[in-house]
Short mmCIF file of C-alpha atoms in Angstrom, two decimals:
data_model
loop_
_atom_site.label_atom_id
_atom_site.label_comp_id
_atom_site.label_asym_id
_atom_site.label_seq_id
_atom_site.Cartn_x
_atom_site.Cartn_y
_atom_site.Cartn_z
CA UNK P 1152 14.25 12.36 -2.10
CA UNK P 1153 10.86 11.81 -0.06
CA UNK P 1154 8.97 13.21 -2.99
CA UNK P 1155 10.56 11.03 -5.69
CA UNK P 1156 9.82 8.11 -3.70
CA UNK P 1157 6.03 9.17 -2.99
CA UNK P 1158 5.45 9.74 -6.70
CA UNK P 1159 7.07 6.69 -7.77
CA UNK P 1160 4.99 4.55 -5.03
CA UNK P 1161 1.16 6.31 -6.29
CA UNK P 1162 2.62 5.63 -10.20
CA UNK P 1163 2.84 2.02 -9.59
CA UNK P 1164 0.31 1.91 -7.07
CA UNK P 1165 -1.84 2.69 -9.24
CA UNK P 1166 -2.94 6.64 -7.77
CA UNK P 1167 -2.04 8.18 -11.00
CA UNK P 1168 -2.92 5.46 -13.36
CA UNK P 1169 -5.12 2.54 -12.70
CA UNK P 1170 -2.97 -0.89 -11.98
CA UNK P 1171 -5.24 -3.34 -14.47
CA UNK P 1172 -4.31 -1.39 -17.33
CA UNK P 1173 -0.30 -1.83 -16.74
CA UNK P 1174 1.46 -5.06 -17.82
CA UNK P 1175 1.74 -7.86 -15.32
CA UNK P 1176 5.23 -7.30 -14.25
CA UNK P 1177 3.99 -3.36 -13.73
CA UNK P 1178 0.59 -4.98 -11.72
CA UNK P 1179 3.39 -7.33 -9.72
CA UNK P 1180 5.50 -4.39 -8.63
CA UNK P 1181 2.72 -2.25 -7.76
CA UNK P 1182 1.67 -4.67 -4.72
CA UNK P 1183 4.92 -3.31 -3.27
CA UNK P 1184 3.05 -0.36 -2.49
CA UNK P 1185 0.84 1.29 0.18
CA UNK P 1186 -1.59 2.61 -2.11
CA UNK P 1187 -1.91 -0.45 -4.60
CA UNK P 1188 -3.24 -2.39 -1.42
CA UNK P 1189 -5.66 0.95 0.02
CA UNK P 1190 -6.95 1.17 -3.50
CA UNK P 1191 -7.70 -2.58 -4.24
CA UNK P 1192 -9.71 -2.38 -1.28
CA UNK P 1193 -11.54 0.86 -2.63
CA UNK P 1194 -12.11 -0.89 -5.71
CA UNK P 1195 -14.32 -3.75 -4.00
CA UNK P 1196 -16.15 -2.01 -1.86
CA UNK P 1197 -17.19 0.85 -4.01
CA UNK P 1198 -17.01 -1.35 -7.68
CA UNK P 1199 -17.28 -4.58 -6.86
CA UNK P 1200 -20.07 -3.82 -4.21
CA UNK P 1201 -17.84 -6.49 -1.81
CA UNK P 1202 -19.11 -7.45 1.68
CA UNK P 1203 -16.93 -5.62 4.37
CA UNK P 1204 -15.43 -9.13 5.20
CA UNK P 1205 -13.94 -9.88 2.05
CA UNK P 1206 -11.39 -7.07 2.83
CA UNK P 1207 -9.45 -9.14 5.11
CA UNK P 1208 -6.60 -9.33 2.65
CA UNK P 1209 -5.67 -5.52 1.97
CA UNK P 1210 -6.42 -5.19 5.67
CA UNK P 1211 -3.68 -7.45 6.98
CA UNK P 1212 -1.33 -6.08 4.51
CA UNK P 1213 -1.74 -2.64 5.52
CA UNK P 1214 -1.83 -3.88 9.23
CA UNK P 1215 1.28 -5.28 9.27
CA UNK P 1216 2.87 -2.74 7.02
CA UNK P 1217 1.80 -0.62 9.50
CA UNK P 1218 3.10 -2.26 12.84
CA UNK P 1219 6.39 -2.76 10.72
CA UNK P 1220 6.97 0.43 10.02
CA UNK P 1221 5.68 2.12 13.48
CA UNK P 1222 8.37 -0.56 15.12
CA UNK P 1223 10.99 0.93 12.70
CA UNK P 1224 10.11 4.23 13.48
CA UNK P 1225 10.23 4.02 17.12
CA UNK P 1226 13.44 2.09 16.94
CA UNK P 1227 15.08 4.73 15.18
CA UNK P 1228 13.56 7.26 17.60
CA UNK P 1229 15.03 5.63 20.53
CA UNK P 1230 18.45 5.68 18.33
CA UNK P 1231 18.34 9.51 18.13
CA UNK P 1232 17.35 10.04 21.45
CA UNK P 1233 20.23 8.58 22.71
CA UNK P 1234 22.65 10.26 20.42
#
């Protein structure tokens, strides 16, 4: 299941096929991704030749992806400890 979901997250990301050549809806859907936001920021630093700063967007996002999903995690850990 964990690999379906990883493939399906880099496809739409845009890992396997890059996001401004998909339709909008497909460039829409792809923010919903870890990868979409890591690559964006790729993309302006190493394209776009973008200051450092002007990464504050994708680094937020992945920030608080982040915290989210540690917080989940450890929740859950607790869980099973206590089972």
């Amino acid at each position: 299941m964990s690999t379906i979901i990883i493939l399906t997250m880099s496809s739409l990301g845009g890992s396997m096929f890059p996001r401004f050549l998909m339709s909008e809806t497909m460039q829409k859907m792809g923010l919903l991704t870890f990868n979409a936001w890591a690559l964006d920021g790729y993309l302006k630093v190493f394209w776009r030749n973008a200051a450092v700063w002007q990464l504050w967007p994708q680094v937020l996002v992945l920030g608080v992806l982040a915290a989210v999903f540690m917080t989940l995690a450890r929740t859950f850990a607790r869980r099973w400890e206590a089972a």
